[in-house]
mmCIF file of C-alpha atoms in Angstrom:
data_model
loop_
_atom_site.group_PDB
_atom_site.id
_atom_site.type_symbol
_atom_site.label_atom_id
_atom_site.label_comp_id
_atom_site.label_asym_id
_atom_site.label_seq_id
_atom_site.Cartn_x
_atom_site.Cartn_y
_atom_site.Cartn_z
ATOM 1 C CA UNK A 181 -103.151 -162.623 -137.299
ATOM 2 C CA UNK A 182 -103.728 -159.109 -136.320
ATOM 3 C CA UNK A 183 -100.990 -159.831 -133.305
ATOM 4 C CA UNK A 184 -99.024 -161.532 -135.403
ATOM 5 C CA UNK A 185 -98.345 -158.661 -137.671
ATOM 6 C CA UNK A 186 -97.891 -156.179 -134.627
ATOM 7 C CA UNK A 187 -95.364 -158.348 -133.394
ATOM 8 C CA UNK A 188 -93.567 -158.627 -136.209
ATOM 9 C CA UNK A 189 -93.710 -154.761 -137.296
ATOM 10 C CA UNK A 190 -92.645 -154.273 -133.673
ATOM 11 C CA UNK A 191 -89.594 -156.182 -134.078
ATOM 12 C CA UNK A 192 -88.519 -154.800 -136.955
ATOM 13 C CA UNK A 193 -88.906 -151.817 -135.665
ATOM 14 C CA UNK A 194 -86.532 -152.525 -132.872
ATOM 15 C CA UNK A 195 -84.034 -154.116 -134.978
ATOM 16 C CA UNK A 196 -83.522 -150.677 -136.810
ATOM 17 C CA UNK A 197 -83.762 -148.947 -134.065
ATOM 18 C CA UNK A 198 -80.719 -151.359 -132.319
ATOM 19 C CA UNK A 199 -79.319 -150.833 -136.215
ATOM 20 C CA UNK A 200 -79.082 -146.952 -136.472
ATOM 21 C CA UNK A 201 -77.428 -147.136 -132.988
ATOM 22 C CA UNK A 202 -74.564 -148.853 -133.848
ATOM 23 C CA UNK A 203 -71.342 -146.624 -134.218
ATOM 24 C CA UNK A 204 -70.864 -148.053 -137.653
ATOM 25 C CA UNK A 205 -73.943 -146.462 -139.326
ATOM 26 C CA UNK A 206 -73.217 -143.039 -138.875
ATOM 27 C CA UNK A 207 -69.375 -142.974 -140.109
ATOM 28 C CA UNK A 208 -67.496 -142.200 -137.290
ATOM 29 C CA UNK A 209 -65.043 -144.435 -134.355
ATOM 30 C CA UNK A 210 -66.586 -143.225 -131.616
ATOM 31 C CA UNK A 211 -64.414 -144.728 -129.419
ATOM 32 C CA UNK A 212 -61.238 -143.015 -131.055
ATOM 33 C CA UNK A 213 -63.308 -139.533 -130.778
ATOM 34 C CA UNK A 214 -63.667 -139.902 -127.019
ATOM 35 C CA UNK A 215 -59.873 -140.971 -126.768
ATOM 36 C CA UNK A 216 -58.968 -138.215 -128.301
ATOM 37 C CA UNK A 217 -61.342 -135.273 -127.225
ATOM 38 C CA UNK A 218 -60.463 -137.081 -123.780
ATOM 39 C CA UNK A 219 -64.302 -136.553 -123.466
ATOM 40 C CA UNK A 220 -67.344 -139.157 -122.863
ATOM 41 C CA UNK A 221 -69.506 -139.081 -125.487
ATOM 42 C CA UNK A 222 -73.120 -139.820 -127.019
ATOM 43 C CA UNK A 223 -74.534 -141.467 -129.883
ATOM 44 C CA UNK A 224 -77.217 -139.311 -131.645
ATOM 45 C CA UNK A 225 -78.055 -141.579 -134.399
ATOM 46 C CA UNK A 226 -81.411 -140.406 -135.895
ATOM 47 C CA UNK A 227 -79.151 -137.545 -137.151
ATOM 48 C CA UNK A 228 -76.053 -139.278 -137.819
ATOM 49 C CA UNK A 229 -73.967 -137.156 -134.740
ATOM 50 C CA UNK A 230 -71.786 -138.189 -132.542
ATOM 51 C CA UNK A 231 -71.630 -135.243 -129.364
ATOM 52 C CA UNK A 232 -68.397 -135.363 -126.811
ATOM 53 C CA UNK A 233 -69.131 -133.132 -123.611
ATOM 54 C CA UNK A 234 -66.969 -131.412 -120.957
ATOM 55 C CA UNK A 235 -69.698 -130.629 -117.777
ATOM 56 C CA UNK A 236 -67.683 -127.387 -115.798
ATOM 57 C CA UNK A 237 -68.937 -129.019 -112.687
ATOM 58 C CA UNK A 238 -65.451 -126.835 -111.376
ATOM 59 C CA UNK A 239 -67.307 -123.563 -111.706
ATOM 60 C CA UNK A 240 -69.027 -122.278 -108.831
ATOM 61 C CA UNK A 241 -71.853 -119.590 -111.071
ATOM 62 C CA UNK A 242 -74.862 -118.152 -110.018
ATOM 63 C CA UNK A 243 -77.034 -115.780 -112.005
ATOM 64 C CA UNK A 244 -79.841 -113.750 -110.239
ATOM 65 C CA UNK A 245 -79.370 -116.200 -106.913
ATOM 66 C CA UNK A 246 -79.914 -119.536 -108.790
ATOM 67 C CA UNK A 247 -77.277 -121.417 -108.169
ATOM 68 C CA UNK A 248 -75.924 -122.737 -112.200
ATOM 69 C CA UNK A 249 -75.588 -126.269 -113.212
ATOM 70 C CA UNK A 250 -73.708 -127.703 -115.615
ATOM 71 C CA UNK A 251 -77.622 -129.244 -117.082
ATOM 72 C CA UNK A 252 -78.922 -125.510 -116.711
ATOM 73 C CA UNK A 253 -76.151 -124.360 -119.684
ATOM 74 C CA UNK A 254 -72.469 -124.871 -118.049
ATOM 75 C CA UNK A 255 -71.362 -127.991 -119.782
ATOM 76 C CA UNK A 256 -68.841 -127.419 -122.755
ATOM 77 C CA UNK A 257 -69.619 -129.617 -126.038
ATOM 78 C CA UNK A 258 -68.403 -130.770 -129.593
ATOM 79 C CA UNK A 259 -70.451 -132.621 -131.985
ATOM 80 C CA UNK A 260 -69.239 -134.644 -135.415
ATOM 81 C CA UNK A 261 -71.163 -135.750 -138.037
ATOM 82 C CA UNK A 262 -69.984 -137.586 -141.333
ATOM 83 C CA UNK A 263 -70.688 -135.544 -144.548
ATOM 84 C CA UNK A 264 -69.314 -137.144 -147.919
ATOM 85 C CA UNK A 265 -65.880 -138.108 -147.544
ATOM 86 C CA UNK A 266 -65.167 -135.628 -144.455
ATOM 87 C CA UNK A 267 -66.668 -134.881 -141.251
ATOM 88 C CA UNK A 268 -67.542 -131.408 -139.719
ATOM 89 C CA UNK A 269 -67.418 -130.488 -135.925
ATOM 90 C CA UNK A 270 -69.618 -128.173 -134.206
ATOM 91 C CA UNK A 271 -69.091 -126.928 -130.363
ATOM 92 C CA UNK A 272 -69.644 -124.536 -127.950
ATOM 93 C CA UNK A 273 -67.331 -124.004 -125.120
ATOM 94 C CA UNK A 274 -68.030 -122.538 -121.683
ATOM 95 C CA UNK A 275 -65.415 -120.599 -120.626
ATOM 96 C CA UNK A 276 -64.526 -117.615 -117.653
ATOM 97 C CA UNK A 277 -63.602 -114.171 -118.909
ATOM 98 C CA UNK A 278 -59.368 -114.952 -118.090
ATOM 99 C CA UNK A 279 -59.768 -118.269 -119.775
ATOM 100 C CA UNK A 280 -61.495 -117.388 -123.611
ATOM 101 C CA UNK A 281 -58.402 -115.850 -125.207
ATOM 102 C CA UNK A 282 -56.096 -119.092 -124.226
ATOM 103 C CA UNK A 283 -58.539 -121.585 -124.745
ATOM 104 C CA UNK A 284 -58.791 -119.052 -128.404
ATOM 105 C CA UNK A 285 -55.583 -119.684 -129.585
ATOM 106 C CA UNK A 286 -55.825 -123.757 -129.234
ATOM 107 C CA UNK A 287 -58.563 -123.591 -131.575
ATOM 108 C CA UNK A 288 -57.269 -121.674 -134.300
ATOM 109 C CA UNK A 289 -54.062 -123.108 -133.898
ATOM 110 C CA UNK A 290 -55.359 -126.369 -134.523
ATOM 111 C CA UNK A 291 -57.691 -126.026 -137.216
ATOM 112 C CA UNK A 292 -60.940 -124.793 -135.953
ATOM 113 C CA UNK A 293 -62.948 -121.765 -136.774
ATOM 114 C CA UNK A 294 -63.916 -119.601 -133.475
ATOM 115 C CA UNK A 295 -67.385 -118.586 -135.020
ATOM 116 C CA UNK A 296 -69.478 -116.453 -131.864
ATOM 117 C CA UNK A 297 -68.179 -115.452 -129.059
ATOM 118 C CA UNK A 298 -70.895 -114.272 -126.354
ATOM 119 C CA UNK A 299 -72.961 -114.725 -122.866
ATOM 120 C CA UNK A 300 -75.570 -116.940 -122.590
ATOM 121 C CA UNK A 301 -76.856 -115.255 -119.289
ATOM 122 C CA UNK A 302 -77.503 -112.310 -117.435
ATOM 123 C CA UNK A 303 -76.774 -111.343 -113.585
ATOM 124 C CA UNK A 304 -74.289 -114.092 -113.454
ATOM 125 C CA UNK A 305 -71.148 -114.159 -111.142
ATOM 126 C CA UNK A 306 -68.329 -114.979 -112.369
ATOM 127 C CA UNK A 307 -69.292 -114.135 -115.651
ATOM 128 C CA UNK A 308 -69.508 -116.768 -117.885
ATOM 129 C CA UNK A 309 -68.327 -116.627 -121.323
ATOM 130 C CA UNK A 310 -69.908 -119.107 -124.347
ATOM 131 C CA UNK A 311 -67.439 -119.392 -127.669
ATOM 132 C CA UNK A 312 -68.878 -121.586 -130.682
ATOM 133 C CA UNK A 313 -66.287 -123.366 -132.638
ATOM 134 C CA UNK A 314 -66.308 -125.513 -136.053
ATOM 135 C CA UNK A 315 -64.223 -127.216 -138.252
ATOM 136 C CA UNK A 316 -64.385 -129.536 -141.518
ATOM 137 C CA UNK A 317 -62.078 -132.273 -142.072
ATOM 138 C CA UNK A 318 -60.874 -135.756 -140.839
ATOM 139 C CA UNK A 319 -61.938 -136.543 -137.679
ATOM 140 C CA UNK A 320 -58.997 -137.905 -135.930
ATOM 141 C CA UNK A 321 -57.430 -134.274 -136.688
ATOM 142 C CA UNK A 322 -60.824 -132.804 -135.537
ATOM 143 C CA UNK A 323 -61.013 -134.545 -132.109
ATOM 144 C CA UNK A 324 -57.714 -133.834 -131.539
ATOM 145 C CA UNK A 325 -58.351 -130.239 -132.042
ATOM 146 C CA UNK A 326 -61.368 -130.702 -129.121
ATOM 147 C CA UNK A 327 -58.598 -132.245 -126.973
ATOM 148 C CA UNK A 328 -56.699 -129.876 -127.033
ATOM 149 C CA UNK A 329 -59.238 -127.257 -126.610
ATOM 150 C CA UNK A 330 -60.677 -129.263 -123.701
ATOM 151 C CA UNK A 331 -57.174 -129.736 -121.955
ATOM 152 C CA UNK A 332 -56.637 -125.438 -121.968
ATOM 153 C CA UNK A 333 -59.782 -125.126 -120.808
ATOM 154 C CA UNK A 334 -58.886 -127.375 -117.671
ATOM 155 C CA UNK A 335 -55.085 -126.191 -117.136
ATOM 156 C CA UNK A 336 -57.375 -122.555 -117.117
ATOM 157 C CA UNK A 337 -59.426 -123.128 -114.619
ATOM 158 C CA UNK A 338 -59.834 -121.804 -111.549
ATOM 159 C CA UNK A 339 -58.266 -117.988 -112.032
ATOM 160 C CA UNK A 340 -55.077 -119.688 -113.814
ATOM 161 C CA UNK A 341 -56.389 -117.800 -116.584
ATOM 162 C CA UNK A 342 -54.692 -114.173 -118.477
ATOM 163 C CA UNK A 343 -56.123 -110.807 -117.494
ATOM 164 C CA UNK A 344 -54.467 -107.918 -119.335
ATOM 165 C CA UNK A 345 -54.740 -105.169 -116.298
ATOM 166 C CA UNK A 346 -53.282 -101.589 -117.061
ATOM 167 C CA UNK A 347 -53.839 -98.522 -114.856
ATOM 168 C CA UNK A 348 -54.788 -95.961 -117.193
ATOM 169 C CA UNK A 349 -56.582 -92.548 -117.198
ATOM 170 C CA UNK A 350 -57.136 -91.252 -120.304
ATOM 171 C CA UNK A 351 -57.244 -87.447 -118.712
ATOM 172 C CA UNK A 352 -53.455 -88.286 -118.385
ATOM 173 C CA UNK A 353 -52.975 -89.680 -121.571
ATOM 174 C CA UNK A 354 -49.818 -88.633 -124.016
ATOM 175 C CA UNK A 355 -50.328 -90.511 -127.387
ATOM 176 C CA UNK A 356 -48.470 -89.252 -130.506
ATOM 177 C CA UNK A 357 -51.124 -89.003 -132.773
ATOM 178 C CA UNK A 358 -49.474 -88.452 -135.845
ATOM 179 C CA UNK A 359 -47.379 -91.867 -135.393
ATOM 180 C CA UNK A 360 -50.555 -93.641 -134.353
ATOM 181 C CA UNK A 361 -52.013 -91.804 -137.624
ATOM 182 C CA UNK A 362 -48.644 -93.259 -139.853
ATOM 183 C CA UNK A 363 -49.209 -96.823 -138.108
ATOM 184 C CA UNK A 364 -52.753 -97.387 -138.929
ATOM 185 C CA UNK A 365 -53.015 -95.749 -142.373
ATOM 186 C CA UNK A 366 -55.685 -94.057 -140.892
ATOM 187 C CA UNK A 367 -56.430 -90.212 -139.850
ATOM 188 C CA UNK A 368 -57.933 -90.167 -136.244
ATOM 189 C CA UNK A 369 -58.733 -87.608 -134.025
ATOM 190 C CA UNK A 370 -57.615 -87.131 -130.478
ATOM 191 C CA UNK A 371 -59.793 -85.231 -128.062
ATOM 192 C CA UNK A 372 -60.405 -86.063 -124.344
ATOM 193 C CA UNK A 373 -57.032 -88.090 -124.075
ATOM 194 C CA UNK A 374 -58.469 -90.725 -126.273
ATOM 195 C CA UNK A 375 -56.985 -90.835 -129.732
ATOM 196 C CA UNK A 376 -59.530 -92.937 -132.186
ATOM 197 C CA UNK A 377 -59.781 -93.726 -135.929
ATOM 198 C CA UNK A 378 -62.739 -94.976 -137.578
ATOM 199 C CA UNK A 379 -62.936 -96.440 -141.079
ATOM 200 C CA UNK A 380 -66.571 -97.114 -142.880
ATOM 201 C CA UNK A 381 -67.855 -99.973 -144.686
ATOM 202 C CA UNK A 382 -70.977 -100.425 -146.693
ATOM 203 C CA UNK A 383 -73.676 -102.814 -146.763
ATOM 204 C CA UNK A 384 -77.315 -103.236 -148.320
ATOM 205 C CA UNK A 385 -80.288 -103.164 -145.697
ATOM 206 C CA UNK A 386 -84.189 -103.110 -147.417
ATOM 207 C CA UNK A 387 -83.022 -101.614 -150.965
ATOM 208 C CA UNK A 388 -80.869 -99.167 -149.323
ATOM 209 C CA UNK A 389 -76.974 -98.675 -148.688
ATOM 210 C CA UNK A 390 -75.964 -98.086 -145.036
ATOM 211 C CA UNK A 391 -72.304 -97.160 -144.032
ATOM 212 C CA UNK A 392 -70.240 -95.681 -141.527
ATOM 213 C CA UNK A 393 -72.498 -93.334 -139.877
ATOM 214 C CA UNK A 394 -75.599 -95.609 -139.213
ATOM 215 C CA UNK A 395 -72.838 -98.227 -137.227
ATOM 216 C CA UNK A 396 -71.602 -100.536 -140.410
ATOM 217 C CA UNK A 397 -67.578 -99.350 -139.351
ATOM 218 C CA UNK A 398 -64.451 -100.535 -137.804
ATOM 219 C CA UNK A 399 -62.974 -98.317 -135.313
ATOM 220 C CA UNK A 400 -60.235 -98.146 -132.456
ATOM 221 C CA UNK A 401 -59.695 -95.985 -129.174
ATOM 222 C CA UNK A 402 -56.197 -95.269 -127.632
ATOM 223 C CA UNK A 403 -55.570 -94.329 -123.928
ATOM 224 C CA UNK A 404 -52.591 -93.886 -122.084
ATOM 225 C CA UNK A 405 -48.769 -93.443 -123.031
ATOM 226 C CA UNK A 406 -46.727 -94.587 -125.549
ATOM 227 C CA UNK A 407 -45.375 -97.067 -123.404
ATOM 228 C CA UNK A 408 -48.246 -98.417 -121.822
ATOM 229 C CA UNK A 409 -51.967 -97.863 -123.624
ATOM 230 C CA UNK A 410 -55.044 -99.530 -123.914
ATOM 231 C CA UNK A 411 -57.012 -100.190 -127.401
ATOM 232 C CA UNK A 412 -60.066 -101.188 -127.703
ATOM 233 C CA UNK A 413 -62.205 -100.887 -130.455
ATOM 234 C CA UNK A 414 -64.707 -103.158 -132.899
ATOM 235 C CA UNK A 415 -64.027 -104.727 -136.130
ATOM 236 C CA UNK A 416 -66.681 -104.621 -139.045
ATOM 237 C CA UNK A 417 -66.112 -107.885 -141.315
ATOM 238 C CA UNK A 418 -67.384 -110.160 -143.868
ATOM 239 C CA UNK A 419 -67.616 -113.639 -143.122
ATOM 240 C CA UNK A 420 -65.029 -114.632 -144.770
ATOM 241 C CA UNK A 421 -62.816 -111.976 -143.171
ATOM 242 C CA UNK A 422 -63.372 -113.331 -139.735
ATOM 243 C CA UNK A 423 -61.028 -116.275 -138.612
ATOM 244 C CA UNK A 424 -57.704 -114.151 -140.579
ATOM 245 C CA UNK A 425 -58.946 -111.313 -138.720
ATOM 246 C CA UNK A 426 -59.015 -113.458 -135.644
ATOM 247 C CA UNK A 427 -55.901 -114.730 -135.789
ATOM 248 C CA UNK A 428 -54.120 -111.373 -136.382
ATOM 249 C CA UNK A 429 -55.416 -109.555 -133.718
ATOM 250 C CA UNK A 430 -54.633 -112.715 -131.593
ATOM 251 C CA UNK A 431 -50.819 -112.702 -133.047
ATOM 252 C CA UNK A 432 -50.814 -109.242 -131.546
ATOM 253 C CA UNK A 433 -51.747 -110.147 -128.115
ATOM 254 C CA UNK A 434 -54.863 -108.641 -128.637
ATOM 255 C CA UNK A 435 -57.616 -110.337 -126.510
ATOM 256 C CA UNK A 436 -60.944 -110.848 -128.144
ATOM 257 C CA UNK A 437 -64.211 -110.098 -125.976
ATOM 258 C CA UNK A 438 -67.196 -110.837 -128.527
ATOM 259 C CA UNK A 439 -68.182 -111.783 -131.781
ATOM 260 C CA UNK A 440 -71.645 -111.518 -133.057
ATOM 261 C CA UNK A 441 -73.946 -109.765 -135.385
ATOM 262 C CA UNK A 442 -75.486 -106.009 -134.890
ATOM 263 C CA UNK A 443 -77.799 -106.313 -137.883
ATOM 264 C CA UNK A 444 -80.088 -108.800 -139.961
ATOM 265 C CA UNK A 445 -81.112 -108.853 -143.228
ATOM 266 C CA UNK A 446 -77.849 -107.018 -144.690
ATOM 267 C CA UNK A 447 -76.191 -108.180 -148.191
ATOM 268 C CA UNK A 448 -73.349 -108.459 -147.808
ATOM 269 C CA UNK A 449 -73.670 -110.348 -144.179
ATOM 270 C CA UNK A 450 -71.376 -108.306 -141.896
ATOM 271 C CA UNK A 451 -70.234 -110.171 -138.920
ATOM 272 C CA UNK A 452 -68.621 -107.958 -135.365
ATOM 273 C CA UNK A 453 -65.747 -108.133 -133.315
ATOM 274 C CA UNK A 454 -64.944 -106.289 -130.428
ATOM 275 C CA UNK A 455 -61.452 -106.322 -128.496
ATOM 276 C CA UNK A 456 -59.113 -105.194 -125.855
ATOM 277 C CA UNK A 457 -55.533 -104.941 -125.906
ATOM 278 C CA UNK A 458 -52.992 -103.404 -123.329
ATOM 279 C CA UNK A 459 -49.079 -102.557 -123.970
ATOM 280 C CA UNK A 460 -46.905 -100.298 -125.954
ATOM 281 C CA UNK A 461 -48.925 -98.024 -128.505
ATOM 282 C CA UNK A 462 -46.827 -98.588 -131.873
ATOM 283 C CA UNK A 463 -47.190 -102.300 -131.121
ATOM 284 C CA UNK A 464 -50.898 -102.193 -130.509
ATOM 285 C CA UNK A 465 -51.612 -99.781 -133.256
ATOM 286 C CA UNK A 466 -49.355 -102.173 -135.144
ATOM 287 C CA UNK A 467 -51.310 -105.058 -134.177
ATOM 288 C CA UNK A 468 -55.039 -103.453 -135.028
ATOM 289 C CA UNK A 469 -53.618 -102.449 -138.615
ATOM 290 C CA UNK A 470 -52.457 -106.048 -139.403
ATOM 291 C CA UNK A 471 -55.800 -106.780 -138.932
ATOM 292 C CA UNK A 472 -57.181 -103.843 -140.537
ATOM 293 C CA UNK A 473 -55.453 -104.491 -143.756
ATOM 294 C CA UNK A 474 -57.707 -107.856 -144.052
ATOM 295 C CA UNK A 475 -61.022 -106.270 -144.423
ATOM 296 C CA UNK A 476 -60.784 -104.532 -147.680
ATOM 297 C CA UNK A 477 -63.195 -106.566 -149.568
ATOM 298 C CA UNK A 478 -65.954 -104.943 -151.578
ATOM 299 C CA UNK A 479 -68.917 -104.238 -149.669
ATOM 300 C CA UNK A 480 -72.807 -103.034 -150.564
ATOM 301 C CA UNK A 481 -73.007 -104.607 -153.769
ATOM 302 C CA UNK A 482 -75.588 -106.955 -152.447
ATOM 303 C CA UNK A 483 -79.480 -106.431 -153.967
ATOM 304 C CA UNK A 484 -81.523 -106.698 -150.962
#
């Protein structure tokens, strides 16, 4: 009897498991997702996800002499999962440094959220570049956002990517500050052939407000001519300031080189963006200011 019951509990057992693999269970076509990430996926279904992957088997990385795999972190994903009447997308894509602001602009022009934007490694050559995306919505939409992601990131490859070079010594430099001042809204200084503004925001760390001169600030550095400069600077925003910021400093021309957090614990959470942009001065000053303007939100009001 004892066998019996084994048996039986064994295949029932089986029976779910064969159950909670079927595409049906978990909400999603997964045939339709592959077609249109253009992507082979995998069926996760103890967690309801469904998880598309790119492997850059086309990059050629090591890091420290250890030759990189696409199993040892170089293999680009997106997973969906159903929740309520929607479904929500999370990915990380592995990019070069020429290819991140292209493969960028897919995303946000299609409806995803560009969330970090970081290394995963050290000592590596070429540098490798990791940028998390997400999204909420229908899924056909979704996937076709990953497609389209996926299909820059393979027209990219192989140096077919955009690098904004500039020859530029700031000992040489011959900014008009006061226009750069009148552009930005902002009073900088210029010393050093390096004009720069920097404009404080507040936050709550352990009971205790924190602003501009312990790091919680946007600022931006000039270089060069009016004609041809360089900017590069870092953006202090809320969470919720992030993907307009994003997309205005991307509007610009304005490449974006990471996104990530410099503190923990803060109320409100403050999120960082650093950035690089070459060309004429009014139109990069322009360009920084159209994304200043977006951060004005109330700040340090949190309790903690």
């Amino acid at each position: 009897m004892a066998l019996v019951l084994a048996l039986l509990f064994t295949g029932m057992a089986h029976a779910q498991q064969s159950q909670g693999n079927s595409p049906r269970d978990v909400g999603l076509d997964t045939a339709d997702l592959e077609r249109r990430a253009s992507a082979k996926g995998e069926l996760i279904a103890d967690e309801g996800v469904f998880k598309v992957s790119l492997p850059r088997t086309d990059l050629k990385v090591s890091a420290a002499g250890v030759k990189l795999t696409p199993p040892l972190g170089l293999t680009a994903w997106a997973a969906f999962k159903r929740v309520g009447d929607a479904t929500m997308v999370m990915g990380d894509i592995v990019l070069l440094e020429d290819q991140v602001n292209p493969v960028m602009d897919v995303a946000l022009q299609n409806g995803l959220e560009v969330t970090a934007l970081h290394n995963h490694f050290f000592w590596d050559s070429p540098k490798v570049m990791f940028m998390h995306v997400g999204g909420m919505g229908e899924a056909g939409q979704l996937a076709d956002a990953v497609g389209k992601v996926f299909a820059r990131l393979r027209e990219t490859g192989g140096g077919k990517g955009r690098v904004p070079r500039a020859s530029i010594d700031p000992a040489r430099s011959k900014l008009d500050a006061a226009q750069l001042d009148a552009l930005l809204g902002q009073k900088g200084t210029y010393k050093d052939g390096v004009y720069k503004v920097t404009v404080g925001r507040t936050v709550r760390m352990h009971w205790h407000e924190m602003g501009k001169a312990m790091g919680v600030n946007t600022w931006a550095a000039f270089a060069g001519t009016p004609q041809r400069a360089v900017v590069d600077g870092d953006f202090a925003m809320l969470e919720g300031e992030l993907q307009a910021v994003l997309k205005a400093l991307r509007a610009a021309n304005i490449d974006v080189v990471a996104i990530h957090n410099h503190m923990t614990g803060e109320e409100p959470r403050m999120m960082f963006l650093h950035y690089w942009g070459v060309g004429p001065a009014e139109a990069l000053a322009r360009g920084v200011h159209s994304a200043l303007i977006l951060t004005t939100a109330p700040t340090g009001t949190g309790a903690h």
